[in-house]
Amino acid sequence: MTGQAAYNPYTAEGFNPKAGSYNFTGLGGIEQLRLRDEQGRVRDEYVPTLPQMIESIFDSGMNVVLQLDFKDETAIEPAYWALKHLTNRAGVPANEWCIYKLQSVWYQTPEVFEALPWVQDAFRSGIKLAFIPVYDPEYVGVFDQMASAKLFSQTNYTISLEVELRNVGGPIQDILDYTRDESSPIRTAGTLYASLTMLVCEVFDTAKYSLPADLHVNNSLYTYVENEAPMLLDAQVGNSSSDGHDYRSDFNWIIEQGYQWIITDTADEWHSRLERQGLRNVSRLIADGRTVVDGRLAKTWYKRSVWWSPFA
């Protein structure tokens, strides 16, 4: 429609406007899209609003949790108000089973978080929020993340911590260690599995940027980078690692660190792969969906949920 070349994720060239620069509905809106995903699959996509997603869950009668992984701080409060009067089929408020996963740098202490108007409204309304703060080596030097993690761990709305450790002994190792401590109120942590999502497909002209036959190089992995050509994780890690390597592309390494949950792109693809490898052991977490198998997960938030679904 614009007469410009389509965006090429291998060369970072072509038309790549920000979604925020468009209306959601109407002519030229983004409500109806024709997309090619990371696996080369092309499909027509209807982009639902968050309330429409909740209404679909209600209509289907599904018992699930949604992890709202916010990348834009300004989107958080509107999401809360949009969900306030919505429930699942069992009548549980959507704001109790939609998990607010927020960057820790936005709200560094419970006092700051709890002073937010929408959080105050949740408290007054008796809504039991489910919150996960995200701790990342990028915030080292910005604020005391260990102190923040300890403070949030004392609250009744923090259900877990996301700890984006890049290497053993690297920045924020102390936060992951804290979740292993018997005295810690929070005994679970999650991280990103930087899995293989790239495929060299013929629909893109990669002449200006060639990829190796094996996207794993020196135990690192090529990934898409916004508005740049693909880069190895190690080339992106900077000071976030103490040995120059980002180990999050190694699934076994993540398991060895003791993480209880993992998020990943193309979750449907990795669910199938890990299941075939015998690594998709959801039975350890949820058993029949009603009884907690691992006592470390038996917090108030779990007990009041009818069902619990792992995040990835």
PDB file of C-alpha atoms in Angstrom:
ATOM      1  CA  MET A   1       0.000   0.000   0.000  1.00  0.00           C
ATOM      2  CA  THR A   2       2.921   2.354   0.607  1.00  0.00           C
ATOM      3  CA  GLY A   3       4.887   1.428  -2.489  1.00  0.00           C
ATOM      4  CA  GLN A   4       7.888   0.645  -0.290  1.00  0.00           C
ATOM      5  CA  ALA A   5       9.748  -2.631  -0.033  1.00  0.00           C
ATOM      6  CA  ALA A   6       8.574  -4.947   2.737  1.00  0.00           C
ATOM      7  CA  TYR A   7      10.783  -5.076   5.803  1.00  0.00           C
ATOM      8  CA  ASN A   8      13.537  -7.673   5.571  1.00  0.00           C
ATOM      9  CA  PRO A   9      14.548  -8.963   9.034  1.00  0.00           C
ATOM     10  CA  TYR A  10      17.821 -10.316   7.632  1.00  0.00           C
ATOM     11  CA  THR A  11      19.079  -6.974   6.361  1.00  0.00           C
ATOM     12  CA  ALA A  12      17.057  -4.551   8.519  1.00  0.00           C
ATOM     13  CA  GLU A  13      15.995  -2.760   5.341  1.00  0.00           C
ATOM     14  CA  GLY A  14      12.515  -1.936   4.099  1.00  0.00           C
ATOM     15  CA  PHE A  15       9.302  -0.500   5.493  1.00  0.00           C
ATOM     16  CA  ASN A  16       9.170  -1.017   9.273  1.00  0.00           C
ATOM     17  CA  PRO A  17       6.920   1.581  10.934  1.00  0.00           C
ATOM     18  CA  LYS A  18       6.068   1.614  14.627  1.00  0.00           C
ATOM     19  CA  ALA A  19       2.688   0.085  15.404  1.00  0.00           C
ATOM     20  CA  GLY A  20       1.947   3.097  17.596  1.00  0.00           C
ATOM     21  CA  SER A  21       1.984   5.349  14.544  1.00  0.00           C
ATOM     22  CA  TYR A  22      -1.183   3.708  13.177  1.00  0.00           C
ATOM     23  CA  ASN A  23      -4.814   3.586  14.217  1.00  0.00           C
ATOM     24  CA  PHE A  24      -5.943   0.183  15.413  1.00  0.00           C
ATOM     25  CA  THR A  25      -9.128   0.083  13.341  1.00  0.00           C
ATOM     26  CA  GLY A  26     -10.229   1.602  10.057  1.00  0.00           C
ATOM     27  CA  LEU A  27      -8.504   2.061   6.705  1.00  0.00           C
ATOM     28  CA  GLY A  28      -4.819   1.331   7.045  1.00  0.00           C
ATOM     29  CA  GLY A  29      -5.283   0.139  10.622  1.00  0.00           C
ATOM     30  CA  ILE A  30      -3.480  -2.819  12.146  1.00  0.00           C
ATOM     31  CA  GLU A  31      -6.542  -4.770  13.254  1.00  0.00           C
ATOM     32  CA  GLN A  32      -6.270  -6.941  10.132  1.00  0.00           C
ATOM     33  CA  LEU A  33      -2.756  -7.978   9.134  1.00  0.00           C
ATOM     34  CA  ARG A  34      -1.092 -10.412   6.763  1.00  0.00           C
ATOM     35  CA  LEU A  35       2.022 -11.573   8.549  1.00  0.00           C
ATOM     36  CA  ARG A  36       4.992 -13.836   8.016  1.00  0.00           C
ATOM     37  CA  ASP A  37       6.253 -15.269  11.303  1.00  0.00           C
ATOM     38  CA  GLU A  38       9.762 -16.350  12.297  1.00  0.00           C
ATOM     39  CA  GLN A  39       9.183 -19.807  10.848  1.00  0.00           C
ATOM     40  CA  GLY A  40       8.334 -18.433   7.390  1.00  0.00           C
ATOM     41  CA  ARG A  41       4.607 -19.124   7.733  1.00  0.00           C
ATOM     42  CA  VAL A  42       2.295 -16.523   6.147  1.00  0.00           C
ATOM     43  CA  ARG A  43      -1.216 -16.027   7.432  1.00  0.00           C
ATOM     44  CA  ASP A  44      -3.982 -13.493   7.802  1.00  0.00           C
ATOM     45  CA  GLU A  45      -4.072 -12.337  11.385  1.00  0.00           C
ATOM     46  CA  TYR A  46      -6.837 -10.598  13.262  1.00  0.00           C
ATOM     47  CA  VAL A  47      -5.261  -8.678  16.126  1.00  0.00           C
ATOM     48  CA  PRO A  48      -7.610  -8.824  19.126  1.00  0.00           C
ATOM     49  CA  THR A  49      -7.669  -6.246  21.869  1.00  0.00           C
ATOM     50  CA  LEU A  50      -6.905  -7.407  25.399  1.00  0.00           C
ATOM     51  CA  PRO A  51     -10.591  -7.279  26.437  1.00  0.00           C
ATOM     52  CA  GLN A  52     -11.498  -9.322  23.362  1.00  0.00           C
ATOM     53  CA  MET A  53      -8.973 -11.967  24.417  1.00  0.00           C
ATOM     54  CA  ILE A  54     -10.524 -12.134  27.884  1.00  0.00           C
ATOM     55  CA  GLU A  55     -14.031 -12.343  26.425  1.00  0.00           C
ATOM     56  CA  SER A  56     -12.884 -15.225  24.210  1.00  0.00           C
ATOM     57  CA  ILE A  57     -11.526 -17.037  27.263  1.00  0.00           C
ATOM     58  CA  PHE A  58     -14.853 -16.461  29.022  1.00  0.00           C
ATOM     59  CA  ASP A  59     -16.839 -17.748  26.045  1.00  0.00           C
ATOM     60  CA  SER A  60     -14.703 -20.893  25.751  1.00  0.00           C
ATOM     61  CA  GLY A  61     -14.807 -21.650  29.461  1.00  0.00           C
ATOM     62  CA  MET A  62     -11.029 -22.134  29.542  1.00  0.00           C
ATOM     63  CA  ASN A  63      -9.209 -22.056  32.879  1.00  0.00           C
ATOM     64  CA  VAL A  64      -5.888 -20.370  32.101  1.00  0.00           C
ATOM     65  CA  VAL A  65      -3.581 -17.632  33.270  1.00  0.00           C
ATOM     66  CA  LEU A  66      -2.192 -14.932  30.988  1.00  0.00           C
ATOM     67  CA  GLN A  67       1.216 -13.399  31.486  1.00  0.00           C
ATOM     68  CA  LEU A  68       1.056  -9.748  30.453  1.00  0.00           C
ATOM     69  CA  ASP A  69       4.651  -9.019  29.474  1.00  0.00           C
ATOM     70  CA  PHE A  70       4.644  -5.229  29.248  1.00  0.00           C
ATOM     71  CA  LYS A  71       7.332  -3.526  27.174  1.00  0.00           C
ATOM     72  CA  ASP A  72       5.743  -0.074  27.367  1.00  0.00           C
ATOM     73  CA  GLU A  73       5.083   1.362  30.815  1.00  0.00           C
ATOM     74  CA  THR A  74       2.288   3.600  29.527  1.00  0.00           C
ATOM     75  CA  ALA A  75       0.224   0.548  28.532  1.00  0.00           C
ATOM     76  CA  ILE A  76      -0.045  -0.890  32.048  1.00  0.00           C
ATOM     77  CA  GLU A  77      -2.715   1.244  33.682  1.00  0.00           C
ATOM     78  CA  PRO A  78      -5.060   1.261  30.637  1.00  0.00           C
ATOM     79  CA  ALA A  79      -4.834  -2.547  30.623  1.00  0.00           C
ATOM     80  CA  TYR A  80      -5.905  -2.719  34.262  1.00  0.00           C
ATOM     81  CA  TRP A  81      -8.973  -0.537  33.721  1.00  0.00           C
ATOM     82  CA  ALA A  82      -9.900  -2.402  30.542  1.00  0.00           C
ATOM     83  CA  LEU A  83      -9.896  -5.680  32.489  1.00  0.00           C
ATOM     84  CA  LYS A  84     -11.445  -4.489  35.736  1.00  0.00           C
ATOM     85  CA  HIS A  85     -15.000  -5.674  35.126  1.00  0.00           C
ATOM     86  CA  LEU A  86     -14.119  -8.810  33.138  1.00  0.00           C
ATOM     87  CA  THR A  87     -13.932 -12.343  34.534  1.00  0.00           C
ATOM     88  CA  ASN A  88     -13.473 -15.928  33.431  1.00  0.00           C
ATOM     89  CA  ARG A  89     -16.425 -18.330  33.332  1.00  0.00           C
ATOM     90  CA  ALA A  90     -15.870 -19.172  37.009  1.00  0.00           C
ATOM     91  CA  GLY A  91     -16.304 -15.511  37.927  1.00  0.00           C
ATOM     92  CA  VAL A  92     -12.679 -14.877  38.887  1.00  0.00           C
ATOM     93  CA  PRO A  93     -11.689 -11.274  38.014  1.00  0.00           C
ATOM     94  CA  ALA A  94      -9.389 -11.064  35.003  1.00  0.00           C
ATOM     95  CA  ASN A  95      -7.002  -8.855  36.962  1.00  0.00           C
ATOM     96  CA  GLU A  96      -6.331 -11.804  39.270  1.00  0.00           C
ATOM     97  CA  TRP A  97      -5.351 -14.341  36.604  1.00  0.00           C
ATOM     98  CA  CYS A  98      -3.673 -11.888  34.235  1.00  0.00           C
ATOM     99  CA  ILE A  99      -0.152 -11.717  35.623  1.00  0.00           C
ATOM    100  CA  TYR A 100       1.465  -8.296  35.528  1.00  0.00           C
ATOM    101  CA  LYS A 101       5.099  -8.905  34.515  1.00  0.00           C
ATOM    102  CA  LEU A 102       6.792  -5.505  34.717  1.00  0.00           C
ATOM    103  CA  GLN A 103      10.347  -4.232  34.397  1.00  0.00           C
ATOM    104  CA  SER A 104      11.727  -3.737  37.893  1.00  0.00           C
ATOM    105  CA  VAL A 105      13.346  -0.443  36.914  1.00  0.00           C
ATOM    106  CA  TRP A 106       9.894   1.124  36.490  1.00  0.00           C
ATOM    107  CA  TYR A 107       8.791   0.491  40.077  1.00  0.00           C
ATOM    108  CA  GLN A 108      11.830  -0.191  42.190  1.00  0.00           C
ATOM    109  CA  THR A 109      10.121  -0.604  45.573  1.00  0.00           C
ATOM    110  CA  PRO A 110       6.709  -1.770  46.790  1.00  0.00           C
ATOM    111  CA  GLU A 111       6.043   1.743  48.079  1.00  0.00           C
ATOM    112  CA  VAL A 112       6.346   3.187  44.565  1.00  0.00           C
ATOM    113  CA  PHE A 113       4.302   0.376  43.018  1.00  0.00           C
ATOM    114  CA  GLU A 114       1.557   0.449  45.640  1.00  0.00           C
ATOM    115  CA  ALA A 115       1.114   4.211  45.266  1.00  0.00           C
ATOM    116  CA  LEU A 116       0.001   3.845  41.638  1.00  0.00           C
ATOM    117  CA  PRO A 117      -3.686   4.769  41.182  1.00  0.00           C
ATOM    118  CA  TRP A 118      -4.607   1.483  39.525  1.00  0.00           C
ATOM    119  CA  VAL A 119      -2.857  -0.563  42.213  1.00  0.00           C
ATOM    120  CA  GLN A 120      -4.650   1.455  44.885  1.00  0.00           C
ATOM    121  CA  ASP A 121      -7.927   0.704  43.123  1.00  0.00           C
ATOM    122  CA  ALA A 122      -7.123  -3.011  43.095  1.00  0.00           C
ATOM    123  CA  PHE A 123      -6.479  -2.958  46.841  1.00  0.00           C
ATOM    124  CA  ARG A 124      -9.722  -1.064  47.537  1.00  0.00           C
ATOM    125  CA  SER A 125     -11.692  -3.412  45.277  1.00  0.00           C
ATOM    126  CA  GLY A 126     -10.316  -6.566  46.855  1.00  0.00           C
ATOM    127  CA  ILE A 127      -8.603  -7.612  43.627  1.00  0.00           C
ATOM    128  CA  LYS A 128      -5.671  -9.908  44.379  1.00  0.00           C
ATOM    129  CA  LEU A 129      -3.038  -8.840  41.866  1.00  0.00           C
ATOM    130  CA  ALA A 130      -0.423 -11.293  40.571  1.00  0.00           C
ATOM    131  CA  PHE A 131       2.894  -9.531  39.977  1.00  0.00           C
ATOM    132  CA  ILE A 132       6.303 -10.576  38.631  1.00  0.00           C
ATOM    133  CA  PRO A 133       9.143  -8.015  38.625  1.00  0.00           C
ATOM    134  CA  VAL A 134      11.818  -8.499  35.957  1.00  0.00           C
ATOM    135  CA  TYR A 135      15.437  -8.116  37.112  1.00  0.00           C
ATOM    136  CA  ASP A 136      18.112  -7.691  34.459  1.00  0.00           C
ATOM    137  CA  PRO A 137      21.878  -7.047  34.406  1.00  0.00           C
ATOM    138  CA  GLU A 138      21.151  -3.966  32.289  1.00  0.00           C
ATOM    139  CA  TYR A 139      19.838  -2.273  35.427  1.00  0.00           C
ATOM    140  CA  VAL A 140      23.031  -2.811  37.439  1.00  0.00           C
ATOM    141  CA  GLY A 141      24.212   0.624  38.501  1.00  0.00           C
ATOM    142  CA  VAL A 142      20.732   2.075  38.033  1.00  0.00           C
ATOM    143  CA  PHE A 143      19.316   0.855  41.344  1.00  0.00           C
ATOM    144  CA  ASP A 144      19.819  -1.851  43.976  1.00  0.00           C
ATOM    145  CA  GLN A 145      18.035  -4.828  42.437  1.00  0.00           C
ATOM    146  CA  MET A 146      18.825  -7.203  45.296  1.00  0.00           C
ATOM    147  CA  ALA A 147      17.223  -4.848  47.813  1.00  0.00           C
ATOM    148  CA  SER A 148      14.234  -4.476  45.501  1.00  0.00           C
ATOM    149  CA  ALA A 149      13.816  -8.242  45.127  1.00  0.00           C
ATOM    150  CA  LYS A 150      13.867  -8.739  48.893  1.00  0.00           C
ATOM    151  CA  LEU A 151      11.250  -6.043  49.434  1.00  0.00           C
ATOM    152  CA  PHE A 152       8.873  -7.304  46.757  1.00  0.00           C
ATOM    153  CA  SER A 153       9.303 -10.874  47.976  1.00  0.00           C
ATOM    154  CA  GLN A 154       7.661  -9.858  51.247  1.00  0.00           C
ATOM    155  CA  THR A 155       4.445  -8.757  49.529  1.00  0.00           C
ATOM    156  CA  ASN A 156       1.384 -10.949  49.055  1.00  0.00           C
ATOM    157  CA  TYR A 157       1.014 -10.006  45.377  1.00  0.00           C
ATOM    158  CA  THR A 158       4.511 -10.942  44.134  1.00  0.00           C
ATOM    159  CA  ILE A 159       4.236 -14.537  42.923  1.00  0.00           C
ATOM    160  CA  SER A 160       7.711 -15.045  41.428  1.00  0.00           C
ATOM    161  CA  LEU A 161      10.785 -13.229  40.121  1.00  0.00           C
ATOM    162  CA  GLU A 162      12.131 -13.102  36.592  1.00  0.00           C
ATOM    163  CA  VAL A 163      15.929 -13.144  36.809  1.00  0.00           C
ATOM    164  CA  GLU A 164      17.654 -12.640  33.447  1.00  0.00           C
ATOM    165  CA  LEU A 165      21.068 -13.982  34.445  1.00  0.00           C
ATOM    166  CA  ARG A 166      23.409 -14.265  31.451  1.00  0.00           C
ATOM    167  CA  ASN A 167      26.184 -16.400  32.989  1.00  0.00           C
ATOM    168  CA  VAL A 168      27.043 -18.178  36.235  1.00  0.00           C
ATOM    169  CA  GLY A 169      28.576 -15.698  38.632  1.00  0.00           C
ATOM    170  CA  GLY A 170      27.555 -12.766  36.475  1.00  0.00           C
ATOM    171  CA  PRO A 171      25.563  -9.678  37.421  1.00  0.00           C
ATOM    172  CA  ILE A 172      22.371 -10.427  39.459  1.00  0.00           C
ATOM    173  CA  GLN A 173      23.540 -13.951  40.369  1.00  0.00           C
ATOM    174  CA  ASP A 174      22.736 -12.946  43.957  1.00  0.00           C
ATOM    175  CA  ILE A 175      19.058 -12.512  43.112  1.00  0.00           C
ATOM    176  CA  LEU A 176      18.775 -16.010  41.643  1.00  0.00           C
ATOM    177  CA  ASP A 177      20.617 -17.381  44.691  1.00  0.00           C
ATOM    178  CA  TYR A 178      18.106 -15.590  46.895  1.00  0.00           C
ATOM    179  CA  THR A 179      15.237 -17.591  45.379  1.00  0.00           C
ATOM    180  CA  ARG A 180      17.076 -20.790  46.378  1.00  0.00           C
ATOM    181  CA  ASP A 181      17.506 -19.718  50.001  1.00  0.00           C
ATOM    182  CA  GLU A 182      15.283 -21.628  52.432  1.00  0.00           C
ATOM    183  CA  SER A 183      14.512 -18.371  54.235  1.00  0.00           C
ATOM    184  CA  SER A 184      13.327 -16.581  51.098  1.00  0.00           C
ATOM    185  CA  PRO A 185       9.564 -15.937  50.828  1.00  0.00           C
ATOM    186  CA  ILE A 186       9.904 -16.355  47.044  1.00  0.00           C
ATOM    187  CA  ARG A 187      11.241 -19.752  46.002  1.00  0.00           C
ATOM    188  CA  THR A 188      10.663 -19.587  42.240  1.00  0.00           C
ATOM    189  CA  ALA A 189      12.347 -17.745  39.381  1.00  0.00           C
ATOM    190  CA  GLY A 190      12.030 -17.684  35.620  1.00  0.00           C
ATOM    191  CA  THR A 191      14.064 -16.541  32.643  1.00  0.00           C
ATOM    192  CA  LEU A 192      14.043 -16.223  28.860  1.00  0.00           C
ATOM    193  CA  TYR A 193      15.087 -19.181  26.735  1.00  0.00           C
ATOM    194  CA  ALA A 194      16.769 -17.458  23.781  1.00  0.00           C
ATOM    195  CA  SER A 195      15.784 -20.254  21.455  1.00  0.00           C
ATOM    196  CA  LEU A 196      16.354 -20.737  17.748  1.00  0.00           C
ATOM    197  CA  THR A 197      13.606 -18.771  15.991  1.00  0.00           C
ATOM    198  CA  MET A 198      15.451 -17.843  12.799  1.00  0.00           C
ATOM    199  CA  LEU A 199      15.198 -19.782   9.583  1.00  0.00           C
ATOM    200  CA  VAL A 200      17.034 -19.004   6.371  1.00  0.00           C
ATOM    201  CA  CYS A 201      14.084 -18.956   3.998  1.00  0.00           C
ATOM    202  CA  GLU A 202      13.973 -18.179   0.291  1.00  0.00           C
ATOM    203  CA  VAL A 203      11.297 -15.494   0.549  1.00  0.00           C
ATOM    204  CA  PHE A 204      13.848 -12.931   1.736  1.00  0.00           C
ATOM    205  CA  ASP A 205      16.820 -11.598  -0.172  1.00  0.00           C
ATOM    206  CA  THR A 206      19.737 -12.046   2.211  1.00  0.00           C
ATOM    207  CA  ALA A 207      22.411 -11.081  -0.310  1.00  0.00           C
ATOM    208  CA  LYS A 208      23.583  -8.157   1.809  1.00  0.00           C
ATOM    209  CA  TYR A 209      23.767 -10.267   4.926  1.00  0.00           C
ATOM    210  CA  SER A 210      24.840 -13.888   4.856  1.00  0.00           C
ATOM    211  CA  LEU A 211      24.165 -16.321   7.675  1.00  0.00           C
ATOM    212  CA  PRO A 212      26.216 -19.431   8.438  1.00  0.00           C
ATOM    213  CA  ALA A 213      24.718 -22.818   7.712  1.00  0.00           C
ATOM    214  CA  ASP A 214      24.556 -23.419  11.469  1.00  0.00           C
ATOM    215  CA  LEU A 215      23.110 -20.459  13.362  1.00  0.00           C
ATOM    216  CA  HIS A 216      24.930 -21.662  16.483  1.00  0.00           C
ATOM    217  CA  VAL A 217      28.477 -20.275  16.435  1.00  0.00           C
ATOM    218  CA  ASN A 218      30.937 -20.782  19.292  1.00  0.00           C
ATOM    219  CA  ASN A 219      28.073 -21.830  21.568  1.00  0.00           C
ATOM    220  CA  SER A 220      26.213 -18.617  20.787  1.00  0.00           C
ATOM    221  CA  LEU A 221      23.178 -18.060  18.585  1.00  0.00           C
ATOM    222  CA  TYR A 222      22.140 -15.625  15.873  1.00  0.00           C
ATOM    223  CA  THR A 223      18.895 -13.814  16.698  1.00  0.00           C
ATOM    224  CA  TYR A 224      16.813 -11.111  15.104  1.00  0.00           C
ATOM    225  CA  VAL A 225      17.601  -7.593  16.297  1.00  0.00           C
ATOM    226  CA  GLU A 226      15.163  -4.741  15.862  1.00  0.00           C
ATOM    227  CA  ASN A 227      16.203  -2.489  12.973  1.00  0.00           C
ATOM    228  CA  GLU A 228      19.546  -4.270  12.583  1.00  0.00           C
ATOM    229  CA  ALA A 229      20.809  -7.358  10.830  1.00  0.00           C
ATOM    230  CA  PRO A 230      20.850 -10.545  12.947  1.00  0.00           C
ATOM    231  CA  MET A 231      23.550 -10.711  15.606  1.00  0.00           C
ATOM    232  CA  LEU A 232      25.008 -13.361  17.874  1.00  0.00           C
ATOM    233  CA  LEU A 233      23.745 -13.205  21.446  1.00  0.00           C
ATOM    234  CA  ASP A 234      27.351 -12.844  22.586  1.00  0.00           C
ATOM    235  CA  ALA A 235      27.724  -9.755  20.392  1.00  0.00           C
ATOM    236  CA  GLN A 236      24.756  -8.210  22.172  1.00  0.00           C
ATOM    237  CA  VAL A 237      25.603  -9.137  25.760  1.00  0.00           C
ATOM    238  CA  GLY A 238      27.969  -6.270  26.644  1.00  0.00           C
ATOM    239  CA  ASN A 239      28.443  -5.825  30.400  1.00  0.00           C
ATOM    240  CA  SER A 240      25.458  -8.034  31.201  1.00  0.00           C
ATOM    241  CA  SER A 241      27.831 -11.027  31.376  1.00  0.00           C
ATOM    242  CA  SER A 242      31.042 -11.339  33.340  1.00  0.00           C
ATOM    243  CA  ASP A 243      32.637 -13.713  30.807  1.00  0.00           C
ATOM    244  CA  GLY A 244      31.335 -12.225  27.547  1.00  0.00           C
ATOM    245  CA  HIS A 245      28.890 -15.076  26.904  1.00  0.00           C
ATOM    246  CA  ASP A 246      25.091 -15.224  27.090  1.00  0.00           C
ATOM    247  CA  TYR A 247      24.140 -18.781  28.062  1.00  0.00           C
ATOM    248  CA  ARG A 248      20.374 -18.371  27.715  1.00  0.00           C
ATOM    249  CA  SER A 249      20.377 -20.177  24.354  1.00  0.00           C
ATOM    250  CA  ASP A 250      21.412 -23.365  26.197  1.00  0.00           C
ATOM    251  CA  PHE A 251      18.289 -25.060  27.554  1.00  0.00           C
ATOM    252  CA  ASN A 252      20.262 -27.453  29.744  1.00  0.00           C
ATOM    253  CA  TRP A 253      22.164 -24.534  31.281  1.00  0.00           C
ATOM    254  CA  ILE A 254      18.871 -22.895  32.249  1.00  0.00           C
ATOM    255  CA  ILE A 255      17.641 -26.096  33.872  1.00  0.00           C
ATOM    256  CA  GLU A 256      20.943 -26.484  35.744  1.00  0.00           C
ATOM    257  CA  GLN A 257      20.515 -23.031  37.279  1.00  0.00           C
ATOM    258  CA  GLY A 258      17.332 -24.190  38.984  1.00  0.00           C
ATOM    259  CA  TYR A 259      14.764 -22.053  37.186  1.00  0.00           C
ATOM    260  CA  GLN A 260      11.160 -23.161  37.706  1.00  0.00           C
ATOM    261  CA  TRP A 261       9.633 -21.563  34.612  1.00  0.00           C
ATOM    262  CA  ILE A 262      10.831 -20.399  31.210  1.00  0.00           C
ATOM    263  CA  ILE A 263       9.462 -18.020  28.591  1.00  0.00           C
ATOM    264  CA  THR A 264      10.319 -18.316  24.925  1.00  0.00           C
ATOM    265  CA  ASP A 265       9.314 -17.129  21.479  1.00  0.00           C
ATOM    266  CA  THR A 266       7.364 -19.518  19.226  1.00  0.00           C
ATOM    267  CA  ALA A 267       6.116 -21.366  22.294  1.00  0.00           C
ATOM    268  CA  ASP A 268       4.032 -23.768  20.194  1.00  0.00           C
ATOM    269  CA  GLU A 269       7.122 -24.914  18.313  1.00  0.00           C
ATOM    270  CA  TRP A 270       9.180 -25.378  21.470  1.00  0.00           C
ATOM    271  CA  HIS A 271       6.400 -27.131  23.323  1.00  0.00           C
ATOM    272  CA  SER A 272       6.445 -29.810  20.607  1.00  0.00           C
ATOM    273  CA  ARG A 273      10.246 -30.024  20.457  1.00  0.00           C
ATOM    274  CA  LEU A 274      10.714 -30.306  24.211  1.00  0.00           C
ATOM    275  CA  GLU A 275       7.882 -32.792  24.521  1.00  0.00           C
ATOM    276  CA  ARG A 276       9.562 -35.017  21.919  1.00  0.00           C
ATOM    277  CA  GLN A 277      12.820 -34.766  23.878  1.00  0.00           C
ATOM    278  CA  GLY A 278      11.106 -35.672  27.138  1.00  0.00           C
ATOM    279  CA  LEU A 279      11.861 -32.235  28.575  1.00  0.00           C
ATOM    280  CA  ARG A 280       8.283 -30.894  28.758  1.00  0.00           C
ATOM    281  CA  ASN A 281       7.502 -32.213  32.225  1.00  0.00           C
ATOM    282  CA  VAL A 282       4.475 -30.190  33.199  1.00  0.00           C
ATOM    283  CA  SER A 283       3.265 -33.026  35.438  1.00  0.00           C
ATOM    284  CA  ARG A 284       5.904 -32.058  37.999  1.00  0.00           C
ATOM    285  CA  LEU A 285       4.332 -28.623  38.273  1.00  0.00           C
ATOM    286  CA  ILE A 286       0.601 -29.200  38.100  1.00  0.00           C
ATOM    287  CA  ALA A 287      -0.118 -32.935  38.417  1.00  0.00           C
ATOM    288  CA  ASP A 288      -3.913 -33.105  38.081  1.00  0.00           C
ATOM    289  CA  GLY A 289      -4.148 -29.327  37.967  1.00  0.00           C
ATOM    290  CA  ARG A 290      -5.524 -29.129  41.497  1.00  0.00           C
ATOM    291  CA  THR A 291      -2.797 -30.396  43.796  1.00  0.00           C
ATOM    292  CA  VAL A 292       0.576 -28.718  44.215  1.00  0.00           C
ATOM    293  CA  VAL A 293       3.372 -31.209  43.630  1.00  0.00           C
ATOM    294  CA  ASP A 294       6.265 -28.936  44.543  1.00  0.00           C
ATOM    295  CA  GLY A 295       5.739 -27.402  47.976  1.00  0.00           C
ATOM    296  CA  ARG A 296       7.804 -24.381  47.010  1.00  0.00           C
ATOM    297  CA  LEU A 297       4.979 -23.374  44.680  1.00  0.00           C
ATOM    298  CA  ALA A 298       2.309 -23.571  47.383  1.00  0.00           C
ATOM    299  CA  LYS A 299       1.792 -19.874  47.878  1.00  0.00           C
ATOM    300  CA  THR A 300      -1.498 -18.079  48.387  1.00  0.00           C
ATOM    301  CA  TRP A 301      -1.780 -17.164  44.726  1.00  0.00           C
ATOM    302  CA  TYR A 302      -1.606 -20.809  43.657  1.00  0.00           C
ATOM    303  CA  LYS A 303      -4.101 -21.973  46.269  1.00  0.00           C
ATOM    304  CA  ARG A 304      -6.813 -19.546  45.221  1.00  0.00           C
ATOM    305  CA  SER A 305      -6.497 -20.454  41.529  1.00  0.00           C
ATOM    306  CA  VAL A 306      -8.756 -23.178  40.186  1.00  0.00           C
ATOM    307  CA  TRP A 307      -6.098 -24.259  37.677  1.00  0.00           C
ATOM    308  CA  TRP A 308      -2.530 -23.196  37.114  1.00  0.00           C
ATOM    309  CA  SER A 309      -0.759 -23.165  33.777  1.00  0.00           C
ATOM    310  CA  PRO A 310       3.032 -22.912  33.370  1.00  0.00           C
ATOM    311  CA  PHE A 311       4.159 -19.848  31.495  1.00  0.00           C
ATOM    312  CA  ALA A 312       6.050 -21.536  28.670  1.00  0.00           C
TER     313      ALA A 312
END
